[in-house]
């Protein structure tokens, strides 16, 4: 004794706006945001802002890729923020420890 909803197929063949928006929606949103900023600030259309965005997002992207591999392989589940913080502390400690070997203040790097 099922209801009518139980007998409906869950995955209907053919075109679906919902499936289409799930697939290309994030790309369309990114294009809309880019066009909005280009309209508000015409200098945003140059390559300098894109290079700056790429430069600023690279550390988080590298950490996210590393954590993705760990999660996919079934290893431990660490948050990306913890991994970035641990890496920053390790680099700061190494720069402080090897300051004299580098020939000066580590902050000048």
mmCIF file of C-alpha atoms in Angstrom:
data_model
loop_
_atom_site.group_PDB
_atom_site.id
_atom_site.type_symbol
_atom_site.label_atom_id
_atom_site.label_comp_id
_atom_site.label_asym_id
_atom_site.label_seq_id
_atom_site.Cartn_x
_atom_site.Cartn_y
_atom_site.Cartn_z
ATOM 1 C CA UNK A 1 0.000 0.000 0.000
ATOM 2 C CA UNK A 2 2.196 2.764 -1.276
ATOM 3 C CA UNK A 3 1.338 6.277 -2.177
ATOM 4 C CA UNK A 4 1.623 7.791 -5.616
ATOM 5 C CA UNK A 5 4.970 9.320 -4.707
ATOM 6 C CA UNK A 6 6.482 5.887 -4.171
ATOM 7 C CA UNK A 7 5.726 4.857 -7.733
ATOM 8 C CA UNK A 8 7.228 7.932 -9.426
ATOM 9 C CA UNK A 9 10.671 7.463 -10.955
ATOM 10 C CA UNK A 10 13.348 9.416 -9.116
ATOM 11 C CA UNK A 11 15.617 10.057 -12.105
ATOM 12 C CA UNK A 12 13.621 11.047 -15.148
ATOM 13 C CA UNK A 13 15.448 11.171 -18.483
ATOM 14 C CA UNK A 14 15.443 14.366 -20.488
ATOM 15 C CA UNK A 15 16.243 17.997 -19.832
ATOM 16 C CA UNK A 16 15.918 19.339 -16.309
ATOM 17 C CA UNK A 17 16.480 22.969 -15.341
ATOM 18 C CA UNK A 18 17.377 21.934 -11.818
ATOM 19 C CA UNK A 19 20.078 19.545 -13.017
ATOM 20 C CA UNK A 20 21.361 22.172 -15.450
ATOM 21 C CA UNK A 21 21.583 24.839 -12.720
ATOM 22 C CA UNK A 22 23.314 22.410 -10.366
ATOM 23 C CA UNK A 23 25.931 21.784 -13.036
ATOM 24 C CA UNK A 24 26.575 25.254 -14.454
ATOM 25 C CA UNK A 25 25.142 27.410 -11.662
ATOM 26 C CA UNK A 26 28.434 28.109 -9.872
ATOM 27 C CA UNK A 27 30.106 29.104 -13.147
ATOM 28 C CA UNK A 28 27.201 31.415 -14.009
ATOM 29 C CA UNK A 29 27.395 32.981 -10.535
ATOM 30 C CA UNK A 30 31.146 33.558 -10.947
ATOM 31 C CA UNK A 31 30.590 35.200 -14.339
ATOM 32 C CA UNK A 32 27.821 37.387 -12.880
ATOM 33 C CA UNK A 33 30.079 38.516 -10.022
ATOM 34 C CA UNK A 34 32.908 39.292 -12.465
ATOM 35 C CA UNK A 35 30.559 41.337 -14.679
ATOM 36 C CA UNK A 36 29.208 43.213 -11.653
ATOM 37 C CA UNK A 37 32.688 44.180 -10.456
ATOM 38 C CA UNK A 38 33.764 45.085 -14.012
ATOM 39 C CA UNK A 39 30.725 47.355 -14.302
ATOM 40 C CA UNK A 40 31.330 49.003 -10.910
ATOM 41 C CA UNK A 41 35.091 49.436 -11.389
ATOM 42 C CA UNK A 42 36.327 49.507 -15.028
ATOM 43 C CA UNK A 43 39.950 48.890 -13.986
ATOM 44 C CA UNK A 44 38.834 45.456 -12.723
ATOM 45 C CA UNK A 45 38.847 44.257 -16.356
ATOM 46 C CA UNK A 46 42.656 44.351 -16.491
ATOM 47 C CA UNK A 47 44.824 41.344 -15.684
ATOM 48 C CA UNK A 48 46.280 42.858 -12.491
ATOM 49 C CA UNK A 49 43.234 42.104 -10.274
ATOM 50 C CA UNK A 50 43.054 38.534 -11.597
ATOM 51 C CA UNK A 51 46.742 37.977 -10.828
ATOM 52 C CA UNK A 52 46.240 39.448 -7.360
ATOM 53 C CA UNK A 53 43.255 37.165 -6.673
ATOM 54 C CA UNK A 54 45.215 34.145 -7.910
ATOM 55 C CA UNK A 55 48.207 35.097 -5.747
ATOM 56 C CA UNK A 56 46.057 35.507 -2.636
ATOM 57 C CA UNK A 57 44.099 32.268 -3.052
ATOM 58 C CA UNK A 58 47.056 30.013 -3.873
ATOM 59 C CA UNK A 59 47.996 29.046 -0.267
ATOM 60 C CA UNK A 60 44.430 28.068 0.601
ATOM 61 C CA UNK A 61 44.033 26.202 -2.699
ATOM 62 C CA UNK A 62 47.215 24.192 -2.126
ATOM 63 C CA UNK A 63 46.130 23.322 1.415
ATOM 64 C CA UNK A 64 42.660 22.357 0.197
ATOM 65 C CA UNK A 65 44.116 20.071 -2.480
ATOM 66 C CA UNK A 66 46.376 18.409 0.057
ATOM 67 C CA UNK A 67 43.527 17.879 2.474
ATOM 68 C CA UNK A 68 41.342 16.548 -0.341
ATOM 69 C CA UNK A 69 43.897 13.841 -1.043
ATOM 70 C CA UNK A 70 44.043 12.924 2.644
ATOM 71 C CA UNK A 71 40.262 12.708 2.934
ATOM 72 C CA UNK A 72 39.866 10.713 -0.304
ATOM 73 C CA UNK A 73 42.507 8.204 0.751
ATOM 74 C CA UNK A 74 40.582 7.578 3.977
ATOM 75 C CA UNK A 75 43.223 9.071 6.219
ATOM 76 C CA UNK A 76 42.743 11.366 9.139
ATOM 77 C CA UNK A 77 40.324 14.239 8.766
ATOM 78 C CA UNK A 78 42.028 17.525 9.569
ATOM 79 C CA UNK A 79 40.530 20.880 8.870
ATOM 80 C CA UNK A 80 42.286 22.981 6.255
ATOM 81 C CA UNK A 81 42.647 25.829 8.721
ATOM 82 C CA UNK A 82 44.545 23.632 11.163
ATOM 83 C CA UNK A 83 46.871 22.423 8.429
ATOM 84 C CA UNK A 84 47.599 25.981 7.252
ATOM 85 C CA UNK A 85 48.189 27.152 10.827
ATOM 86 C CA UNK A 86 50.542 24.246 11.510
ATOM 87 C CA UNK A 87 52.447 24.987 8.305
ATOM 88 C CA UNK A 88 52.714 28.689 9.160
ATOM 89 C CA UNK A 89 54.026 27.938 12.650
ATOM 90 C CA UNK A 90 56.534 25.419 11.287
ATOM 91 C CA UNK A 91 57.827 27.886 8.683
ATOM 92 C CA UNK A 92 58.045 30.690 11.252
ATOM 93 C CA UNK A 93 59.963 28.424 13.627
ATOM 94 C CA UNK A 94 62.355 27.314 10.874
ATOM 95 C CA UNK A 95 62.965 30.895 9.749
ATOM 96 C CA UNK A 96 63.702 31.945 13.328
ATOM 97 C CA UNK A 97 65.929 28.914 13.917
ATOM 98 C CA UNK A 98 67.944 29.379 10.710
ATOM 99 C CA UNK A 99 68.008 33.183 10.745
ATOM 100 C CA UNK A 100 71.771 33.364 11.176
ATOM 101 C CA UNK A 101 72.397 30.732 8.528
ATOM 102 C CA UNK A 102 70.410 32.804 6.025
ATOM 103 C CA UNK A 103 72.629 35.798 6.652
ATOM 104 C CA UNK A 104 70.280 38.216 8.338
ATOM 105 C CA UNK A 105 66.827 38.806 9.595
ATOM 106 C CA UNK A 106 64.254 36.275 8.403
ATOM 107 C CA UNK A 107 61.734 39.065 7.926
ATOM 108 C CA UNK A 108 63.736 40.404 4.978
ATOM 109 C CA UNK A 109 62.825 37.399 2.868
#
